[in-house]
Amino acid sequence: MKCVILAGGFGSRFWPYSRKNRPKQLLNILGEKSMLQITVDRLKKIKKISEIYIVTRKDLYSSIIKEIKGINRKNVIIEPSGKNTAPAIGMMASYLALDNPDDIMCVFPADHYIVGHQKFSKAITSADLLAKKGDNIVTIGLKPSHPSTAYGYIQYDENNRLDTIEAFQVKAFAEKPHKKLAERFIKSGDFLWNSGMFFWKVQTFLDGMEEHMPELLEILEKIAPKIKNGESFNDLWEFIVPESIDYGLLEKANNIYVVPSDFQWNDIGSWNALYDVFNCDKNGNIIRGSGRIMNGENNLIHSKNKFTAILGLDNIVVVNTDDVTLVVDKRKVEEVKNLVDYLKNNDMNDIT
């Protein structure tokens, strides 16, 4: 398999720790290594993966080359500007097709938390077999442990299970739901969390693009040889309209299958994710760095350089960096991205 890691995001819901010039995927959120390095190390343990590519922004290229171990410099591909996931993935599929359109291509986010290597490896093996078996687009879905509103969902057809591989045909993709809808998803029993991991023959994916996104594919097929020859393709990239792979292709295709799994997984999408990853004290509080909490429950402090104290408050997230302090209701952390957009629109780009 040829593996592509998408590492060009801004991680704005993890602001102010995550910044444009030092986004979430390059931060040591879970330990001594960056999220991207953890992802690379995890995938290098999978024997079926022969080569790993990273797609990122120009301003992150130097940091990735200098800091990320185990990746060939030529395999770090720069997209001139962020155009969402469809152009980035399609660009890599067109590039890989120049060598072998029958290769299996897999796509992974750069910053997910995964525990349970054997189950993870087994799911990838199943997805690989299914992608090789026919013109199938395959994803991995996680069996939900609770009605999360932080993840997208995949609805699968319980009556359309493959005999040789534990996989089901996908009926629909669902965006992040509100609480009551998430509870209905869980109760129905035929929904999985969407992991954002995908597998396909390169040609199968390109055929899907030709059917559903032909204008984008036409540009990307002109870009692919330029990547191979080390030439600039900025002029072609400017003509691309941003589009997500979910909306552009996955929601329209009828050859999508999902492999269910139950390894421990979290997309580390916002500060609330740390409540699922780290142990709380007896009052449900988490302190990362320097701080104390008195007469408060379910709070999070993330403060490495400043001592932070909370008195008499519940469900509060406090994040300190050298130049910014964020205080937000735990129930509103998914809206931090909106706050970052607000700051940008008010000429405060220096702190975003």
mmCIF file of C-alpha atoms in Angstrom:
data_model
loop_
_atom_site.group_PDB
_atom_site.id
_atom_site.type_symbol
_atom_site.label_atom_id
_atom_site.label_comp_id
_atom_site.label_asym_id
_atom_site.label_seq_id
_atom_site.Cartn_x
_atom_site.Cartn_y
_atom_site.Cartn_z
ATOM 1 C CA MET A 1 0.000 0.000 0.000
ATOM 2 C CA LYS A 2 1.026 3.576 -0.675
ATOM 3 C CA CYS A 3 0.014 5.686 2.312
ATOM 4 C CA VAL A 4 -0.847 9.412 2.211
ATOM 5 C CA ILE A 5 -0.979 11.467 5.417
ATOM 6 C CA LEU A 6 -2.874 14.750 5.218
ATOM 7 C CA ALA A 7 -0.929 17.245 7.342
ATOM 8 C CA GLY A 8 -1.852 20.679 6.038
ATOM 9 C CA GLY A 9 -4.557 21.651 8.535
ATOM 10 C CA PHE A 10 -4.538 24.556 10.988
ATOM 11 C CA GLY A 11 -6.043 22.817 14.045
ATOM 12 C CA SER A 12 -7.886 25.997 14.973
ATOM 13 C CA ARG A 13 -10.147 24.275 17.524
ATOM 14 C CA PHE A 14 -6.955 23.651 19.547
ATOM 15 C CA TRP A 15 -6.118 27.377 19.631
ATOM 16 C CA PRO A 16 -4.202 29.020 21.278
ATOM 17 C CA TYR A 17 -1.833 26.047 21.670
ATOM 18 C CA SER A 18 -2.225 25.291 17.961
ATOM 19 C CA ARG A 19 -1.198 28.170 15.694
ATOM 20 C CA LYS A 20 -0.940 28.683 11.953
ATOM 21 C CA ASN A 21 2.869 28.379 12.000
ATOM 22 C CA ARG A 22 2.830 25.576 14.592
ATOM 23 C CA PRO A 23 -0.418 23.615 14.122
ATOM 24 C CA LYS A 24 -1.762 20.697 16.104
ATOM 25 C CA GLN A 25 -0.077 17.978 14.034
ATOM 26 C CA LEU A 26 3.379 19.307 14.990
ATOM 27 C CA LEU A 27 2.618 19.617 18.722
ATOM 28 C CA ASN A 28 3.475 17.135 21.478
ATOM 29 C CA ILE A 29 -0.073 16.900 22.805
ATOM 30 C CA LEU A 30 -0.040 13.280 23.974
ATOM 31 C CA GLY A 31 3.584 12.771 25.014
ATOM 32 C CA GLU A 32 7.155 13.368 23.903
ATOM 33 C CA LYS A 33 6.454 13.105 20.168
ATOM 34 C CA SER A 34 4.375 15.238 17.825
ATOM 35 C CA MET A 35 1.018 13.955 16.596
ATOM 36 C CA LEU A 36 2.438 13.628 13.067
ATOM 37 C CA GLN A 37 5.486 11.668 14.235
ATOM 38 C CA ILE A 38 3.234 9.324 16.213
ATOM 39 C CA THR A 39 1.150 8.771 13.064
ATOM 40 C CA VAL A 40 4.239 8.049 10.938
ATOM 41 C CA ASP A 41 5.635 5.628 13.538
ATOM 42 C CA ARG A 42 2.284 3.829 13.794
ATOM 43 C CA LEU A 43 2.006 3.343 10.037
ATOM 44 C CA LYS A 44 5.626 2.180 9.659
ATOM 45 C CA LYS A 45 4.713 -0.782 11.867
ATOM 46 C CA ILE A 46 2.158 -1.952 9.273
ATOM 47 C CA LYS A 47 4.037 -4.389 7.010
ATOM 48 C CA LYS A 48 1.635 -3.912 4.093
ATOM 49 C CA ILE A 49 2.520 -0.204 3.802
ATOM 50 C CA SER A 50 5.456 0.129 1.400
ATOM 51 C CA GLU A 51 5.749 3.914 1.205
ATOM 52 C CA ILE A 52 4.480 6.920 3.172
ATOM 53 C CA TYR A 53 3.790 10.382 1.721
ATOM 54 C CA ILE A 54 2.906 13.570 3.592
ATOM 55 C CA VAL A 55 0.858 16.353 1.991
ATOM 56 C CA THR A 56 1.298 19.701 3.696
ATOM 57 C CA ARG A 57 1.499 23.484 3.323
ATOM 58 C CA LYS A 58 4.578 25.306 2.074
ATOM 59 C CA ASP A 59 5.138 27.072 5.399
ATOM 60 C CA LEU A 60 5.232 23.724 7.275
ATOM 61 C CA TYR A 61 7.580 21.948 4.854
ATOM 62 C CA SER A 62 10.839 22.939 6.584
ATOM 63 C CA SER A 63 9.563 21.924 10.022
ATOM 64 C CA ILE A 64 8.385 18.540 8.754
ATOM 65 C CA ILE A 65 11.664 17.871 6.916
ATOM 66 C CA LYS A 66 13.668 18.808 10.024
ATOM 67 C CA GLU A 67 11.528 17.204 12.730
ATOM 68 C CA ILE A 68 9.745 14.154 11.302
ATOM 69 C CA LYS A 69 11.870 11.014 11.180
ATOM 70 C CA GLY A 70 11.391 8.062 8.842
ATOM 71 C CA ILE A 71 10.106 9.973 5.789
ATOM 72 C CA ASN A 72 12.025 10.531 2.559
ATOM 73 C CA ARG A 73 12.269 14.242 1.765
ATOM 74 C CA LYS A 74 10.908 13.677 -1.756
ATOM 75 C CA ASN A 75 7.777 12.129 -0.228
ATOM 76 C CA VAL A 76 6.760 15.391 1.463
ATOM 77 C CA ILE A 77 4.491 17.011 -1.126
ATOM 78 C CA ILE A 78 3.576 20.704 -0.907
ATOM 79 C CA GLU A 79 0.141 21.954 -1.901
ATOM 80 C CA PRO A 80 0.440 25.655 -2.820
ATOM 81 C CA SER A 81 -2.612 26.580 -0.717
ATOM 82 C CA GLY A 82 -5.325 24.817 1.254
ATOM 83 C CA LYS A 83 -8.137 23.656 -1.018
ATOM 84 C CA ASN A 84 -9.781 21.110 1.330
ATOM 85 C CA THR A 85 -9.393 17.339 1.099
ATOM 86 C CA ALA A 86 -10.568 16.453 -2.446
ATOM 87 C CA PRO A 87 -7.779 18.305 -4.314
ATOM 88 C CA ALA A 88 -5.092 17.065 -1.894
ATOM 89 C CA ILE A 89 -6.175 13.416 -2.133
ATOM 90 C CA GLY A 90 -6.892 13.611 -5.862
ATOM 91 C CA MET A 91 -3.505 15.182 -6.495
ATOM 92 C CA MET A 92 -1.773 12.250 -4.798
ATOM 93 C CA ALA A 93 -3.918 9.658 -6.592
ATOM 94 C CA SER A 94 -3.036 11.241 -9.954
ATOM 95 C CA TYR A 95 0.639 11.292 -8.959
ATOM 96 C CA LEU A 96 0.681 7.632 -7.846
ATOM 97 C CA ALA A 97 -1.157 6.594 -11.020
ATOM 98 C CA LEU A 98 1.877 7.658 -13.072
ATOM 99 C CA ASP A 99 3.760 4.628 -11.696
ATOM 100 C CA ASN A 100 1.016 2.071 -11.085
ATOM 101 C CA PRO A 101 -2.737 2.794 -11.176
ATOM 102 C CA ASP A 102 -3.387 -0.629 -9.623
ATOM 103 C CA ASP A 103 -1.545 0.238 -6.393
ATOM 104 C CA ILE A 104 -3.629 0.387 -3.234
ATOM 105 C CA MET A 105 -3.668 3.912 -1.833
ATOM 106 C CA CYS A 106 -4.623 4.617 1.771
ATOM 107 C CA VAL A 107 -5.319 8.008 3.314
ATOM 108 C CA PHE A 108 -4.870 8.909 6.985
ATOM 109 C CA PRO A 109 -5.253 12.098 9.030
ATOM 110 C CA ALA A 110 -2.078 13.339 10.722
ATOM 111 C CA ASP A 111 -3.284 13.756 14.285
ATOM 112 C CA HIS A 112 -5.440 10.891 15.550
ATOM 113 C CA TYR A 113 -5.033 8.993 18.824
ATOM 114 C CA ILE A 114 -5.109 5.206 18.372
ATOM 115 C CA VAL A 115 -4.560 2.464 20.949
ATOM 116 C CA GLY A 116 -4.697 -1.241 20.073
ATOM 117 C CA HIS A 117 -2.176 -2.014 17.339
ATOM 118 C CA GLN A 118 -3.402 -5.546 16.644
ATOM 119 C CA LYS A 119 -7.000 -4.451 16.044
ATOM 120 C CA PHE A 120 -5.795 -1.454 14.017
ATOM 121 C CA SER A 121 -3.560 -3.667 11.869
ATOM 122 C CA LYS A 122 -6.359 -6.227 11.386
ATOM 123 C CA ALA A 123 -8.756 -3.510 10.191
ATOM 124 C CA ILE A 124 -6.171 -2.235 7.696
ATOM 125 C CA THR A 125 -5.565 -5.776 6.411
ATOM 126 C CA SER A 126 -9.312 -6.231 5.849
ATOM 127 C CA ALA A 127 -9.593 -2.861 4.112
ATOM 128 C CA ASP A 128 -6.611 -3.697 1.892
ATOM 129 C CA LEU A 129 -8.119 -7.051 0.859
ATOM 130 C CA LEU A 130 -11.466 -5.452 0.077
ATOM 131 C CA ALA A 131 -9.858 -2.659 -1.966
ATOM 132 C CA LYS A 132 -7.864 -5.241 -3.958
ATOM 133 C CA LYS A 133 -10.900 -7.467 -4.455
ATOM 134 C CA GLY A 134 -12.745 -5.083 -6.760
ATOM 135 C CA ASP A 135 -13.531 -1.486 -7.592
ATOM 136 C CA ASN A 136 -14.288 -0.669 -3.976
ATOM 137 C CA ILE A 137 -13.777 2.446 -1.887
ATOM 138 C CA VAL A 138 -13.208 1.295 1.685
ATOM 139 C CA THR A 139 -13.209 3.088 5.021
ATOM 140 C CA ILE A 140 -12.799 2.053 8.657
ATOM 141 C CA GLY A 141 -15.619 2.796 11.079
ATOM 142 C CA LEU A 142 -15.313 2.690 14.857
ATOM 143 C CA LYS A 143 -17.996 1.106 16.989
ATOM 144 C CA PRO A 144 -19.268 4.040 19.081
ATOM 145 C CA SER A 145 -18.971 3.867 22.857
ATOM 146 C CA HIS A 146 -21.232 6.867 23.465
ATOM 147 C CA PRO A 147 -23.409 9.340 21.475
ATOM 148 C CA SER A 148 -20.604 11.752 20.570
ATOM 149 C CA THR A 149 -21.430 15.045 18.862
ATOM 150 C CA ALA A 150 -17.756 15.594 17.950
ATOM 151 C CA TYR A 151 -17.534 12.956 15.204
ATOM 152 C CA GLY A 152 -19.132 12.277 11.851
ATOM 153 C CA TYR A 153 -20.992 8.978 11.457
ATOM 154 C CA ILE A 154 -21.295 6.218 8.854
ATOM 155 C CA GLN A 155 -24.550 4.324 8.432
ATOM 156 C CA TYR A 156 -24.072 0.831 7.025
ATOM 157 C CA ASP A 157 -26.411 -1.769 5.537
ATOM 158 C CA GLU A 158 -26.687 -4.637 8.018
ATOM 159 C CA ASN A 159 -28.207 -6.833 5.298
ATOM 160 C CA ASN A 160 -25.325 -6.325 2.886
ATOM 161 C CA ARG A 161 -22.391 -7.936 4.646
ATOM 162 C CA LEU A 162 -19.513 -9.486 2.726
ATOM 163 C CA ASP A 163 -18.969 -13.158 3.497
ATOM 164 C CA THR A 164 -15.186 -13.299 3.298
ATOM 165 C CA ILE A 165 -14.420 -10.022 5.113
ATOM 166 C CA GLU A 166 -16.281 -8.398 7.979
ATOM 167 C CA ALA A 167 -17.419 -5.360 6.017
ATOM 168 C CA PHE A 168 -20.704 -3.757 5.039
ATOM 169 C CA GLN A 169 -21.886 -1.537 2.223
ATOM 170 C CA VAL A 170 -22.232 2.096 3.314
ATOM 171 C CA LYS A 171 -25.735 3.567 3.177
ATOM 172 C CA ALA A 172 -24.913 7.154 4.146
ATOM 173 C CA PHE A 173 -22.401 9.529 5.700
ATOM 174 C CA ALA A 174 -23.708 11.851 8.425
ATOM 175 C CA GLU A 175 -22.152 15.113 9.599
ATOM 176 C CA LYS A 176 -21.512 15.763 13.298
ATOM 177 C CA PRO A 177 -24.983 15.453 14.872
ATOM 178 C CA HIS A 178 -26.642 17.272 17.752
ATOM 179 C CA LYS A 179 -27.017 15.330 21.002
ATOM 180 C CA LYS A 180 -30.490 13.872 20.414
ATOM 181 C CA LEU A 181 -29.633 12.789 16.873
ATOM 182 C CA ALA A 182 -26.414 11.162 18.084
ATOM 183 C CA GLU A 183 -28.466 9.240 20.653
ATOM 184 C CA ARG A 184 -30.776 8.026 17.866
ATOM 185 C CA PHE A 185 -27.763 6.931 15.835
ATOM 186 C CA ILE A 186 -26.468 4.834 18.732
ATOM 187 C CA LYS A 187 -29.887 3.350 19.480
ATOM 188 C CA SER A 188 -30.390 2.265 15.858
ATOM 189 C CA GLY A 189 -27.291 0.077 16.014
ATOM 190 C CA ASP A 190 -26.210 0.580 12.392
ATOM 191 C CA PHE A 191 -24.003 3.663 12.791
ATOM 192 C CA LEU A 192 -20.225 3.865 13.262
ATOM 193 C CA TRP A 193 -17.912 6.766 13.946
ATOM 194 C CA ASN A 194 -16.225 8.007 10.754
ATOM 195 C CA SER A 195 -12.458 7.562 11.210
ATOM 196 C CA GLY A 196 -11.460 9.520 8.097
ATOM 197 C CA MET A 197 -9.261 6.620 6.912
ATOM 198 C CA PHE A 198 -9.762 5.466 3.312
ATOM 199 C CA PHE A 199 -8.465 2.721 1.007
ATOM 200 C CA TRP A 200 -8.834 2.132 -2.746
ATOM 201 C CA LYS A 201 -7.052 1.121 -5.909
ATOM 202 C CA VAL A 202 -5.664 4.333 -7.373
ATOM 203 C CA GLN A 203 -7.593 3.736 -10.609
ATOM 204 C CA THR A 204 -10.841 3.053 -8.713
ATOM 205 C CA PHE A 205 -10.571 6.428 -7.020
ATOM 206 C CA LEU A 206 -9.720 8.223 -10.257
ATOM 207 C CA ASP A 207 -12.702 6.580 -11.970
ATOM 208 C CA GLY A 208 -14.892 7.958 -9.180
ATOM 209 C CA MET A 209 -13.433 11.422 -9.680
ATOM 210 C CA GLU A 210 -13.976 11.194 -13.421
ATOM 211 C CA GLU A 211 -17.653 10.487 -12.789
ATOM 212 C CA HIS A 212 -18.336 12.953 -9.983
ATOM 213 C CA MET A 213 -15.533 15.565 -10.140
ATOM 214 C CA PRO A 214 -14.300 15.609 -13.772
ATOM 215 C CA GLU A 215 -13.217 19.257 -13.852
ATOM 216 C CA LEU A 216 -11.011 18.810 -10.790
ATOM 217 C CA LEU A 217 -9.515 15.591 -12.162
ATOM 218 C CA GLU A 218 -8.607 17.312 -15.441
ATOM 219 C CA ILE A 219 -6.479 19.849 -13.581
ATOM 220 C CA LEU A 220 -4.925 17.275 -11.226
ATOM 221 C CA GLU A 221 -3.819 15.055 -14.109
ATOM 222 C CA LYS A 222 -1.871 18.026 -15.481
ATOM 223 C CA ILE A 223 -0.343 18.665 -12.046
ATOM 224 C CA ALA A 224 0.829 15.053 -11.438
ATOM 225 C CA PRO A 225 3.762 15.027 -13.924
ATOM 226 C CA LYS A 226 4.899 18.402 -12.609
ATOM 227 C CA ILE A 227 5.145 16.922 -9.095
ATOM 228 C CA LYS A 228 7.149 13.996 -10.490
ATOM 229 C CA ASN A 229 9.533 16.365 -12.302
ATOM 230 C CA GLY A 230 9.852 18.769 -9.368
ATOM 231 C CA GLU A 231 8.202 21.615 -11.291
ATOM 232 C CA SER A 232 5.957 24.363 -9.942
ATOM 233 C CA PHE A 233 2.214 23.965 -10.469
ATOM 234 C CA ASN A 234 0.960 27.087 -8.692
ATOM 235 C CA ASP A 235 -0.651 28.436 -11.863
ATOM 236 C CA LEU A 236 -2.794 25.291 -12.268
ATOM 237 C CA TRP A 237 -3.601 25.082 -8.561
ATOM 238 C CA GLU A 238 -5.179 28.551 -8.647
ATOM 239 C CA PHE A 239 -7.985 27.230 -10.871
ATOM 240 C CA ILE A 240 -9.044 24.627 -8.280
ATOM 241 C CA VAL A 241 -12.239 25.244 -6.332
ATOM 242 C CA PRO A 242 -11.991 23.983 -2.705
ATOM 243 C CA GLU A 243 -14.010 20.844 -2.040
ATOM 244 C CA SER A 244 -14.144 18.109 0.597
ATOM 245 C CA ILE A 245 -13.760 14.515 -0.512
ATOM 246 C CA ASP A 246 -16.865 13.645 1.514
ATOM 247 C CA TYR A 247 -19.138 16.009 -0.384
ATOM 248 C CA GLY A 248 -17.394 15.774 -3.744
ATOM 249 C CA LEU A 249 -17.222 11.985 -4.037
ATOM 250 C CA LEU A 250 -18.005 9.810 -1.015
ATOM 251 C CA GLU A 251 -21.587 10.984 -0.535
ATOM 252 C CA LYS A 252 -22.315 10.304 -4.214
ATOM 253 C CA ALA A 253 -20.550 6.995 -4.848
ATOM 254 C CA ASN A 254 -22.338 3.640 -4.456
ATOM 255 C CA ASN A 255 -19.257 1.404 -4.210
ATOM 256 C CA ILE A 256 -18.263 2.294 -0.637
ATOM 257 C CA TYR A 257 -17.760 -0.297 2.100
ATOM 258 C CA VAL A 258 -16.914 0.072 5.770
ATOM 259 C CA VAL A 259 -14.829 -2.231 7.951
ATOM 260 C CA PRO A 260 -16.047 -1.993 11.581
ATOM 261 C CA SER A 261 -13.439 -2.071 14.334
ATOM 262 C CA ASP A 262 -13.216 -1.286 18.039
ATOM 263 C CA PHE A 263 -9.644 -0.142 18.654
ATOM 264 C CA GLN A 264 -9.479 2.899 20.928
ATOM 265 C CA TRP A 265 -9.682 5.998 18.743
ATOM 266 C CA ASN A 266 -10.029 9.739 19.117
ATOM 267 C CA ASP A 267 -9.573 12.390 16.442
ATOM 268 C CA ILE A 268 -8.173 14.897 18.990
ATOM 269 C CA GLY A 269 -10.408 17.480 17.374
ATOM 270 C CA SER A 270 -10.834 19.904 20.277
ATOM 271 C CA TRP A 271 -9.896 20.447 23.914
ATOM 272 C CA ASN A 272 -12.738 18.145 24.972
ATOM 273 C CA ALA A 273 -10.838 15.229 23.426
ATOM 274 C CA LEU A 274 -8.339 15.364 26.295
ATOM 275 C CA TYR A 275 -11.101 14.338 28.717
ATOM 276 C CA ASP A 276 -11.283 11.043 26.813
ATOM 277 C CA VAL A 277 -7.521 10.509 26.607
ATOM 278 C CA PHE A 278 -6.118 11.558 29.994
ATOM 279 C CA ASN A 279 -7.104 10.435 33.476
ATOM 280 C CA CYS A 280 -9.156 12.848 35.596
ATOM 281 C CA ASP A 281 -8.896 13.288 39.345
ATOM 282 C CA LYS A 282 -11.795 12.327 41.637
ATOM 283 C CA ASN A 283 -13.581 15.590 40.728
ATOM 284 C CA GLY A 284 -13.245 15.083 36.979
ATOM 285 C CA ASN A 285 -10.490 17.694 36.642
ATOM 286 C CA ILE A 286 -7.432 17.474 34.361
ATOM 287 C CA ILE A 287 -4.300 19.580 34.887
ATOM 288 C CA ARG A 288 -1.644 19.567 32.174
ATOM 289 C CA GLY A 289 1.294 21.625 33.381
ATOM 290 C CA SER A 290 1.113 24.001 36.325
ATOM 291 C CA GLY A 291 -2.133 24.672 38.193
ATOM 292 C CA ARG A 292 -4.590 23.902 40.976
ATOM 293 C CA ILE A 293 -8.380 23.646 41.157
ATOM 294 C CA MET A 294 -10.367 24.279 44.338
ATOM 295 C CA ASN A 295 -14.105 23.598 44.705
ATOM 296 C CA GLY A 296 -14.514 22.886 40.994
ATOM 297 C CA GLU A 297 -15.443 19.894 38.861
ATOM 298 C CA ASN A 298 -14.869 18.751 35.261
ATOM 299 C CA ASN A 299 -12.327 21.483 34.499
ATOM 300 C CA LEU A 300 -9.251 21.370 32.273
ATOM 301 C CA ILE A 301 -6.086 23.437 32.749
ATOM 302 C CA HIS A 302 -3.416 23.364 30.022
ATOM 303 C CA SER A 303 -0.662 25.717 31.153
ATOM 304 C CA LYS A 304 3.038 24.906 30.846
ATOM 305 C CA ASN A 305 4.654 28.250 31.703
ATOM 306 C CA LYS A 306 2.141 29.948 33.996
ATOM 307 C CA PHE A 307 0.550 28.773 37.212
ATOM 308 C CA THR A 308 -3.228 28.770 36.764
ATOM 309 C CA ALA A 309 -5.784 28.503 39.570
ATOM 310 C CA ILE A 310 -9.542 27.869 39.332
ATOM 311 C CA LEU A 311 -11.824 28.517 42.293
ATOM 312 C CA GLY A 312 -15.490 27.578 42.504
ATOM 313 C CA LEU A 313 -16.092 26.954 38.795
ATOM 314 C CA ASP A 314 -17.217 23.849 36.908
ATOM 315 C CA ASN A 315 -16.889 22.783 33.256
ATOM 316 C CA ILE A 316 -14.216 25.361 32.380
ATOM 317 C CA VAL A 317 -11.248 24.966 30.013
ATOM 318 C CA VAL A 318 -8.290 27.291 30.599
ATOM 319 C CA VAL A 319 -5.354 27.285 28.172
ATOM 320 C CA ASN A 320 -2.275 29.442 28.723
ATOM 321 C CA THR A 321 0.502 30.142 26.231
ATOM 322 C CA ASP A 322 3.223 32.789 26.339
ATOM 323 C CA ASP A 323 1.011 35.421 24.721
ATOM 324 C CA VAL A 324 -2.617 34.236 25.006
ATOM 325 C CA THR A 325 -5.005 32.947 27.660
ATOM 326 C CA LEU A 326 -8.186 31.176 26.584
ATOM 327 C CA VAL A 327 -11.082 30.630 29.008
ATOM 328 C CA VAL A 328 -14.044 28.746 27.557
ATOM 329 C CA ASP A 329 -17.054 26.793 28.767
ATOM 330 C CA LYS A 330 -16.349 23.086 28.280
ATOM 331 C CA ARG A 331 -19.640 22.810 26.373
ATOM 332 C CA LYS A 332 -18.472 25.486 23.896
ATOM 333 C CA VAL A 333 -14.991 24.213 22.983
ATOM 334 C CA GLU A 334 -16.138 23.114 19.510
ATOM 335 C CA GLU A 335 -16.775 26.829 18.836
ATOM 336 C CA VAL A 336 -13.151 27.891 19.423
ATOM 337 C CA LYS A 337 -12.712 27.742 15.650
ATOM 338 C CA ASN A 338 -15.368 30.468 15.348
ATOM 339 C CA LEU A 339 -13.453 32.565 17.867
ATOM 340 C CA VAL A 340 -10.268 32.228 15.801
ATOM 341 C CA ASP A 341 -12.161 33.324 12.678
ATOM 342 C CA TYR A 342 -13.547 36.291 14.617
ATOM 343 C CA LEU A 343 -10.042 37.316 15.709
ATOM 344 C CA LYS A 344 -8.735 37.063 12.153
ATOM 345 C CA ASN A 345 -11.572 39.222 10.874
ATOM 346 C CA ASN A 346 -10.650 41.838 13.469
ATOM 347 C CA ASP A 347 -7.023 42.108 12.369
ATOM 348 C CA MET A 348 -5.576 39.951 15.134
ATOM 349 C CA ASN A 349 -3.668 37.573 12.865
ATOM 350 C CA ASP A 350 -0.537 37.910 15.005
ATOM 351 C CA ILE A 351 -2.064 35.735 17.742
ATOM 352 C CA THR A 352 -3.797 33.175 15.530
#
